[in-house]
CSV table of C-alpha atoms in Angstrom, one decimal:
chain,number,residue,atom,x,y,z
O,19,MET,CA,64.3,-91.8,9.5
O,20,THR,CA,64.1,-88.2,10.7
O,21,THR,CA,63.5,-85.2,8.6
O,22,GLN,CA,64.9,-81.8,9.2
O,23,SER,CA,62.6,-78.8,9.0
O,24,THR,CA,63.8,-76.1,6.5
O,25,GLN,CA,64.5,-72.9,8.3
O,26,PRO,CA,63.5,-69.7,6.5
O,27,ASP,CA,66.3,-67.6,5.0
O,28,LEU,CA,65.5,-64.0,6.1
O,29,LEU,CA,68.6,-62.5,4.6
O,30,TYR,CA,68.5,-60.6,1.4
O,31,SER,CA,70.1,-62.2,-1.6
O,32,GLU,CA,72.4,-60.4,-4.0
O,33,GLU,CA,69.7,-60.3,-6.6
O,34,GLU,CA,67.2,-58.8,-4.1
O,35,GLU,CA,69.7,-56.1,-3.1
O,36,ALA,CA,70.3,-55.3,-6.7
O,37,LEU,CA,66.6,-55.0,-7.2
O,38,ARG,CA,66.3,-52.7,-4.2
O,39,ALA,CA,69.0,-50.4,-5.5
O,40,ALA,CA,67.4,-50.2,-8.9
O,41,VAL,CA,63.9,-49.4,-7.5
O,42,ARG,CA,65.3,-46.9,-5.0
O,43,ASP,CA,67.1,-45.0,-7.8
O,44,LEU,CA,64.0,-45.0,-9.9
O,45,LEU,CA,61.9,-43.7,-7.1
O,46,ALA,CA,64.4,-41.0,-6.3
O,47,ASP,CA,63.8,-39.7,-9.8
O,48,HIS,CA,60.0,-40.0,-9.8
O,49,CYS,CA,58.8,-39.8,-6.2
O,50,ASP,CA,60.7,-37.0,-4.4
O,51,ALA,CA,58.9,-35.7,-1.4
O,52,PRO,CA,57.8,-32.3,-2.8
O,53,GLY,CA,56.4,-34.1,-5.9
O,54,VAL,CA,54.4,-36.6,-3.8
O,55,ILE,CA,53.0,-33.8,-1.6
O,56,ALA,CA,52.1,-31.7,-4.7
O,57,ARG,CA,50.3,-34.8,-6.2
O,58,THR,CA,48.2,-35.3,-3.1
O,59,GLU,CA,46.9,-31.8,-3.5
O,60,SER,CA,45.9,-32.4,-7.1
O,61,ASP,CA,43.0,-34.3,-8.7
O,62,THR,CA,45.3,-37.1,-9.9
O,63,PRO,CA,46.8,-38.7,-6.8
O,64,HIS,CA,48.4,-41.6,-8.7
O,65,ASP,CA,51.8,-41.0,-10.4
O,66,ALA,CA,51.3,-42.4,-13.9
O,67,ALA,CA,55.0,-41.8,-14.9
O,68,ALA,CA,56.3,-43.6,-11.9
O,69,TRP,CA,53.9,-46.5,-12.5
O,70,LYS,CA,55.0,-46.8,-16.1
O,71,ALA,CA,58.7,-46.8,-15.1
O,72,LEU,CA,58.1,-49.5,-12.6
O,73,THR,CA,56.0,-51.7,-14.8
O,74,GLU,CA,56.9,-51.1,-18.5
O,75,GLY,CA,60.4,-50.1,-17.7
O,76,MET,CA,61.3,-52.7,-15.1
O,77,GLY,CA,58.6,-55.3,-15.4
O,78,LEU,CA,57.7,-55.2,-11.7
O,79,ALA,CA,54.0,-55.6,-12.1
O,80,GLY,CA,54.5,-59.2,-13.2
O,81,LEU,CA,56.8,-60.5,-10.5
O,82,LEU,CA,54.2,-62.9,-9.2
O,83,VAL,CA,53.0,-64.0,-12.7
O,84,PRO,CA,54.5,-67.1,-14.3
O,85,GLU,CA,56.7,-66.4,-17.3
O,86,GLU,CA,54.5,-68.4,-19.7
O,87,LEU,CA,51.7,-65.9,-18.9
O,88,GLY,CA,53.9,-62.8,-19.6
O,89,GLY,CA,55.2,-62.3,-16.1
O,90,GLN,CA,58.6,-62.5,-14.5
O,91,GLY,CA,58.1,-65.7,-12.6
O,92,ALA,CA,59.6,-64.3,-9.4
O,93,SER,CA,58.4,-64.8,-5.8
O,94,HIS,CA,56.9,-62.9,-2.9
O,95,ARG,CA,60.4,-62.2,-1.6
O,96,GLU,CA,61.2,-59.9,-4.5
O,97,VAL,CA,57.8,-58.3,-4.3
O,98,ALA,CA,58.5,-57.6,-0.6
O,99,VAL,CA,61.7,-55.8,-1.5
O,100,VAL,CA,59.8,-53.6,-4.0
O,101,LEU,CA,57.2,-52.8,-1.4
O,102,GLU,CA,59.9,-51.9,1.1
O,103,GLU,CA,61.1,-49.2,-1.3
O,104,LEU,CA,57.7,-48.1,-2.2
O,105,GLY,CA,57.0,-47.6,1.5
O,106,ARG,CA,60.2,-45.6,2.0
O,107,ALA,CA,59.0,-43.3,-0.7
O,108,VAL,CA,55.2,-43.4,0.1
O,109,ALA,CA,55.0,-43.8,-3.7
O,110,PRO,CA,51.5,-43.0,-5.0
O,111,VAL,CA,51.2,-46.0,-7.3
O,112,PRO,CA,48.7,-48.9,-7.2
O,113,TYR,CA,51.4,-51.6,-6.9
O,114,LEU,CA,50.0,-53.4,-3.8
O,115,THR,CA,46.4,-53.4,-5.1
O,116,SER,CA,47.1,-54.4,-8.7
O,117,ALA,CA,50.5,-56.3,-8.8
O,118,VAL,CA,49.8,-58.2,-5.5
O,119,VAL,CA,46.1,-58.3,-4.4
O,120,ALA,CA,44.3,-58.4,-7.8
O,121,THR,CA,47.1,-60.6,-9.3
O,122,GLU,CA,46.8,-63.1,-6.5
O,123,ALA,CA,43.1,-63.3,-6.9
O,124,LEU,CA,43.5,-64.0,-10.6
O,125,LEU,CA,46.2,-66.6,-9.9
O,126,ALA,CA,43.7,-68.4,-7.7
O,127,CYS,CA,41.2,-68.3,-10.6
O,128,GLY,CA,43.7,-69.3,-13.3
O,129,ASP,CA,42.7,-66.5,-15.7
O,130,GLY,CA,45.8,-66.3,-17.8
O,131,GLN,CA,44.5,-63.7,-20.2
O,132,LEU,CA,43.8,-61.0,-17.6
O,133,LEU,CA,46.9,-62.0,-15.7
O,134,GLY,CA,49.0,-61.2,-18.7
O,135,LYS,CA,47.5,-57.7,-19.0
O,136,LEU,CA,48.1,-57.0,-15.3
O,137,ALA,CA,51.7,-58.3,-15.6
O,138,SER,CA,52.4,-55.8,-18.4
O,139,GLY,CA,51.3,-52.9,-16.2
O,140,ARG,CA,49.3,-51.4,-19.0
O,141,THR,CA,46.1,-52.6,-17.2
O,142,VAL,CA,45.6,-51.8,-13.6
O,143,GLY,CA,43.4,-54.1,-11.5
O,144,ALA,CA,41.7,-53.7,-8.2
O,145,LEU,CA,39.9,-56.2,-6.0
O,146,ALA,CA,36.5,-54.7,-5.1
O,147,VAL,CA,36.8,-55.7,-1.4
O,148,GLY,CA,37.1,-53.1,1.3
O,149,LEU,CA,40.7,-52.4,2.3
O,150,HIS,CA,39.8,-53.0,5.9
O,151,VAL,CA,38.8,-56.6,5.4
O,152,ALA,CA,41.1,-59.2,7.0
O,153,PRO,CA,42.1,-62.5,5.4
O,154,GLY,CA,39.2,-64.9,6.1
O,155,GLY,CA,36.9,-62.0,7.0
O,156,GLU,CA,33.5,-61.4,5.6
O,157,PHE,CA,33.2,-59.1,2.6
O,158,ARG,CA,30.4,-57.5,0.8
O,159,THR,CA,29.2,-58.9,-2.6
O,160,ALA,CA,27.4,-57.5,-5.5
O,161,ARG,CA,23.9,-58.8,-6.5
O,162,VAL,CA,24.0,-60.9,-9.7
O,163,GLU,CA,20.9,-60.9,-11.9
O,164,ASP,CA,20.9,-62.3,-15.4
O,165,GLY,CA,24.7,-61.9,-15.7
O,166,ARG,CA,24.5,-58.3,-14.6
O,167,LEU,CA,25.9,-56.9,-11.3
O,168,HIS,CA,24.2,-54.5,-9.0
O,169,GLY,CA,25.1,-52.9,-5.7
O,170,GLU,CA,27.5,-50.6,-3.9
O,171,LEU,CA,30.9,-51.5,-2.5
O,172,THR,CA,32.9,-49.1,-0.3
O,173,GLY,CA,36.4,-48.6,0.8
O,174,ILE,CA,38.0,-49.9,-2.4
O,175,ALA,CA,41.7,-48.9,-2.6
O,176,ASP,CA,43.0,-47.5,-5.8
O,177,ALA,CA,39.7,-48.0,-7.6
O,178,VAL,CA,40.1,-44.6,-9.2
O,179,ALA,CA,43.2,-45.8,-11.0
O,180,ALA,CA,41.8,-49.2,-12.0
O,181,ASP,CA,41.0,-50.3,-15.5
O,182,VAL,CA,39.3,-53.5,-14.4
O,183,LEU,CA,37.6,-54.4,-11.1
O,184,LEU,CA,37.4,-57.9,-9.7
O,185,VAL,CA,33.9,-58.0,-8.1
O,186,PRO,CA,32.7,-60.8,-5.8
O,187,GLY,CA,29.1,-61.7,-6.6
O,188,ASP,CA,26.4,-63.1,-4.3
O,189,ASP,CA,26.3,-66.3,-6.4
O,190,GLY,CA,29.9,-67.2,-5.3
O,191,GLY,CA,31.6,-66.0,-8.4
O,192,LEU,CA,34.3,-63.4,-9.0
O,193,TYR,CA,33.6,-61.2,-11.9
O,194,ALA,CA,36.0,-59.0,-14.0
O,195,VAL,CA,34.2,-55.7,-14.7
O,196,GLU,CA,35.6,-52.9,-16.9
O,197,ALA,CA,36.0,-49.7,-14.9
O,198,GLY,CA,34.0,-47.8,-17.5
O,199,ALA,CA,30.9,-49.9,-16.7
O,200,VAL,CA,30.7,-48.7,-13.1
O,201,THR,CA,30.6,-45.5,-11.2
O,202,VAL,CA,33.7,-44.8,-9.0
O,203,THR,CA,33.2,-42.1,-6.4
O,204,PRO,CA,36.3,-41.0,-4.4
O,205,GLN,CA,35.9,-41.1,-0.7
O,206,VAL,CA,37.7,-38.9,1.8
O,207,SER,CA,40.9,-40.9,2.5
O,208,PHE,CA,43.2,-40.3,5.4
O,209,ASP,CA,46.1,-41.6,3.3
O,210,LEU,CA,46.1,-39.3,0.2
O,211,THR,CA,48.7,-41.5,-1.6
O,212,ARG,CA,46.4,-44.6,-1.5
O,213,PRO,CA,42.9,-43.2,-2.2
O,214,LEU,CA,39.7,-45.1,-1.4
O,215,ALA,CA,36.5,-45.0,-3.4
O,216,THR,CA,33.0,-46.3,-3.6
O,217,VAL,CA,32.1,-48.5,-6.6
O,218,THR,CA,28.5,-48.4,-7.7
O,219,LEU,CA,27.3,-51.2,-10.0
O,220,ASP,CA,24.0,-50.6,-11.8
O,221,GLY,CA,23.6,-53.5,-14.2
O,222,ALA,CA,27.3,-53.7,-15.1
O,223,ALA,CA,28.3,-56.6,-17.3
O,224,GLY,CA,30.9,-58.9,-15.8
O,225,ARG,CA,32.9,-61.9,-17.0
O,226,ARG,CA,33.1,-64.7,-14.4
O,227,VAL,CA,36.8,-65.5,-13.8
O,228,GLY,CA,36.4,-68.0,-11.0
O,229,ASP,CA,35.1,-68.6,-7.5
O,230,ALA,CA,35.2,-65.6,-5.2
O,231,GLU,CA,35.8,-67.1,-1.8
O,232,PRO,CA,39.2,-68.9,-2.3
O,233,ALA,CA,40.4,-66.1,-4.6
O,234,VAL,CA,39.6,-63.3,-2.1
O,235,ARG,CA,41.1,-65.3,0.8
O,236,ARG,CA,44.3,-65.9,-1.1
O,237,ALA,CA,44.5,-62.3,-2.3
O,238,LEU,CA,43.9,-60.8,1.2
O,239,ARG,CA,46.4,-63.1,2.8
O,240,ALA,CA,49.1,-62.1,0.3
O,241,GLY,CA,48.1,-58.5,0.7
O,242,ALA,CA,48.4,-58.6,4.5
O,243,GLY,CA,51.7,-60.4,4.5
O,244,LEU,CA,53.3,-58.1,1.9
O,245,LEU,CA,51.8,-55.0,3.5
O,246,ALA,CA,54.2,-55.7,6.4
O,247,ALA,CA,57.1,-55.1,4.0
O,248,GLU,CA,55.6,-51.7,3.1
O,249,GLN,CA,55.1,-50.9,6.8
O,250,PHE,CA,58.8,-51.8,7.4
O,251,GLY,CA,59.8,-49.4,4.7
O,252,VAL,CA,57.8,-46.6,6.3
O,253,ALA,CA,59.2,-47.3,9.7
O,254,GLU,CA,62.8,-47.6,8.5
O,255,TRP,CA,62.6,-44.2,6.6
O,256,ALA,CA,61.1,-42.6,9.8
O,257,LEU,CA,64.0,-44.0,11.9
O,258,THR,CA,66.8,-43.2,9.4
O,259,GLU,CA,65.6,-39.6,8.8
O,260,THR,CA,65.1,-38.9,12.5
O,261,VAL,CA,68.6,-40.1,13.4
O,262,ARG,CA,70.0,-38.0,10.5
O,263,TYR,CA,68.1,-34.9,11.6
O,264,LEU,CA,69.1,-35.3,15.3
O,265,LYS,CA,72.7,-35.5,14.4
O,266,GLU,CA,72.5,-32.1,12.7
O,267,ARG,CA,70.0,-30.2,14.9
O,268,LYS,CA,71.8,-28.5,17.8
O,269,GLN,CA,70.6,-27.2,21.1
O,270,PHE,CA,72.8,-25.8,23.9
O,271,ASN,CA,75.6,-26.1,21.4
O,272,ARG,CA,75.5,-29.8,21.1
O,273,PRO,CA,73.6,-32.2,18.7
O,274,VAL,CA,70.1,-33.1,20.0
O,275,GLY,CA,70.8,-36.8,19.3
O,276,GLY,CA,73.5,-36.7,22.0
O,277,PHE,CA,71.1,-36.3,24.8
O,278,GLN,CA,70.6,-39.5,26.8
O,279,ALA,CA,66.8,-39.5,26.8
O,280,ILE,CA,66.8,-39.1,23.0
O,281,LYS,CA,69.3,-42.0,22.6
O,282,HIS,CA,67.0,-44.3,24.7
O,283,ARG,CA,64.0,-43.5,22.5
O,284,LEU,CA,66.0,-44.1,19.3
O,285,ALA,CA,67.5,-47.3,20.6
O,286,GLN,CA,64.0,-48.7,21.5
O,287,LEU,CA,62.7,-47.7,18.1
O,288,TRP,CA,65.7,-49.3,16.4
O,289,LEU,CA,64.9,-52.6,18.1
O,290,GLU,CA,61.3,-52.5,17.1
O,291,VAL,CA,62.1,-51.7,13.5
O,292,VAL,CA,64.7,-54.5,13.3
O,293,ASN,CA,62.1,-57.0,14.7
O,294,LEU,CA,59.6,-55.7,12.2
O,295,ARG,CA,62.0,-56.5,9.4
O,296,ALA,CA,62.4,-60.0,10.6
O,297,ALA,CA,58.6,-60.5,10.9
O,298,ALA,CA,58.0,-59.0,7.4
O,299,ARG,CA,60.7,-61.2,5.9
O,300,GLY,CA,59.3,-64.2,7.6
O,301,ALA,CA,55.9,-63.6,6.1
O,302,ALA,CA,57.3,-63.0,2.6
O,303,ASP,CA,59.4,-66.1,2.7
O,304,ALA,CA,56.5,-68.2,3.9
O,305,LEU,CA,54.3,-66.9,1.1
O,306,ALA,CA,57.1,-67.7,-1.4
O,307,SER,CA,57.9,-71.1,-0.1
O,308,GLY,CA,54.5,-72.4,0.7
O,309,GLY,CA,55.4,-72.6,4.4
O,310,ASP,CA,53.1,-71.9,7.3
O,311,ALA,CA,52.0,-68.6,5.7
O,312,ASP,CA,48.8,-68.2,7.8
O,313,VAL,CA,50.7,-68.1,11.0
O,314,LEU,CA,53.6,-65.9,9.8
O,315,VAL,CA,51.3,-63.4,8.1
O,316,ALA,CA,49.3,-63.1,11.3
O,317,VAL,CA,52.5,-62.6,13.3
O,318,ALA,CA,53.8,-59.9,10.9
O,319,GLN,CA,50.6,-58.0,10.9
O,320,ALA,CA,50.1,-58.2,14.6
O,321,TYR,CA,53.5,-56.6,15.0
O,322,ALA,CA,53.8,-54.3,12.0
O,323,ALA,CA,51.1,-51.8,12.5
O,324,PRO,CA,52.0,-50.6,16.0
O,325,VAL,CA,55.7,-50.3,15.1
O,326,ALA,CA,55.1,-48.3,11.9
O,327,VAL,CA,52.8,-45.9,13.7
O,328,HIS,CA,55.2,-45.6,16.6
O,329,ALA,CA,58.1,-44.9,14.2
O,330,ALA,CA,56.2,-42.2,12.3
O,331,GLU,CA,54.9,-40.6,15.6
O,332,GLU,CA,58.5,-40.5,17.0
O,333,ALA,CA,59.7,-38.9,13.8
O,334,LEU,CA,57.0,-36.3,14.0
O,335,GLN,CA,57.8,-35.4,17.6
O,336,LEU,CA,61.6,-35.5,17.4
O,337,HIS,CA,61.6,-33.3,14.3
O,338,ALA,CA,59.8,-30.7,16.6
O,339,GLY,CA,58.3,-27.7,14.8
O,340,ILE,CA,59.5,-28.6,11.4
O,341,GLY,CA,57.8,-31.9,11.6
O,342,MET,CA,54.4,-30.2,12.0
O,343,THR,CA,54.7,-28.4,8.6
O,344,TRP,CA,52.9,-29.5,5.5
O,345,GLU,CA,56.1,-29.0,3.5
O,346,HIS,CA,58.0,-31.7,5.4
O,347,PRO,CA,57.0,-35.2,4.3
O,348,ILE,CA,56.6,-36.7,7.7
O,349,HIS,CA,52.8,-36.3,7.6
O,350,LEU,CA,52.7,-38.5,4.5
O,351,TYR,CA,54.4,-41.4,6.4
O,352,LEU,CA,52.2,-41.0,9.5
O,353,LYS,CA,49.1,-41.1,7.4
O,354,ARG,CA,50.3,-44.1,5.5
O,355,ALA,CA,51.2,-45.9,8.7
O,356,LYS,CA,47.9,-45.1,10.3
O,357,ALA,CA,45.9,-46.1,7.2
O,358,ASP,CA,48.0,-49.3,6.9
O,359,SER,CA,47.2,-50.1,10.6
O,360,ILE,CA,43.6,-51.0,9.6
O,361,ALA,CA,44.3,-52.3,6.1
O,362,PHE,CA,43.7,-56.1,5.8
O,363,GLY,CA,42.6,-56.2,9.4
O,364,THR,CA,43.8,-54.5,12.6
O,365,ALA,CA,46.7,-55.8,14.7
O,366,GLY,CA,44.1,-57.0,17.3
O,367,ALA,CA,42.2,-59.0,14.6
O,368,HIS,CA,45.5,-60.7,13.6
O,369,ARG,CA,46.4,-61.5,17.2
O,370,GLU,CA,43.0,-63.1,17.6
O,371,ALA,CA,43.5,-65.1,14.4
O,372,LEU,CA,47.0,-66.1,15.5
O,373,GLY,CA,45.6,-67.4,18.8
O,374,ALA,CA,43.2,-69.7,17.0
O,375,LEU,CA,45.9,-70.8,14.6
O,376,VAL,CA,48.3,-71.9,17.3
O,377,ASP,CA,45.6,-73.0,19.8
O,378,LEU,CA,46.4,-70.3,22.3
O,379,GLN,CA,43.0,-68.7,22.9
O,380,ALA,CA,42.7,-65.6,25.1
O,381,PRO,CA,40.8,-66.1,28.4
């Protein structure tokens, strides 16, 4: 008897498209480009109103949380659609860090109480592991003495917005620590819409929620796989806005987009972005279905970072002088793309991991 392998469905369902439309409308109201730029210049980079609308208004923080724990019981596919739209708007909200990474860590631990709080959106969580750490990579831990945590952890994304931090300890445990019990010092962040911080623990009390190693591994894998959806959103915005601009901008009494050399660059970029969408959808579907997620996440991240950066760079160049101004939002997308290119491991690290997974080692 032969069995047929189930092929992943990379197309968007009607429900996913409806979710996209709703999120895009919400972000158009809350995260317009001038507002996001103004927020990056302020002392409060996160948009609390947008976060409340996404979570309390639409229930999106609990998409990965089962219904019996207060979540929506959806899948990574729906989360990927949300992240595509958040990438298109470079929305300054802690969705990836709280609703995906911290939530996945708690799902691995089975802590229903804290999961329910994160699902409501009223509590923001952050995994206290450097944003640069790849799935399966080594991460720093806090020293645990008599139930108290000590040490300094750097490069923690969205820690300034977190209400609770999930801190890996050197005893192998993962501890939930209230943000008020630690010192969070903002770091200079290239991407001002996703700020990094140093977390200093000086005898902070923590509640052990589970084992750190499997929780961190699961959280970082989901973070890397769904980050590709955000990178696709960034790249798609860059391509769409560049095409629109080049249809309107004229030189020598003809649209700039009509010149053959420009057409070639845009055609090449379109192919890259379409391929990125397929890679990102493949990773999201594998995470949702329990397929070969390790391989598909590595494929997506090996491809996503160069494409997102290339799309943002092309947008900057093809917008010419206006693209170099602070008032135009292109710099937000380029910074997000560059920062994402080292988040959860570089493309090179994922290519190396992929080689090991499929037994194709480099010479």
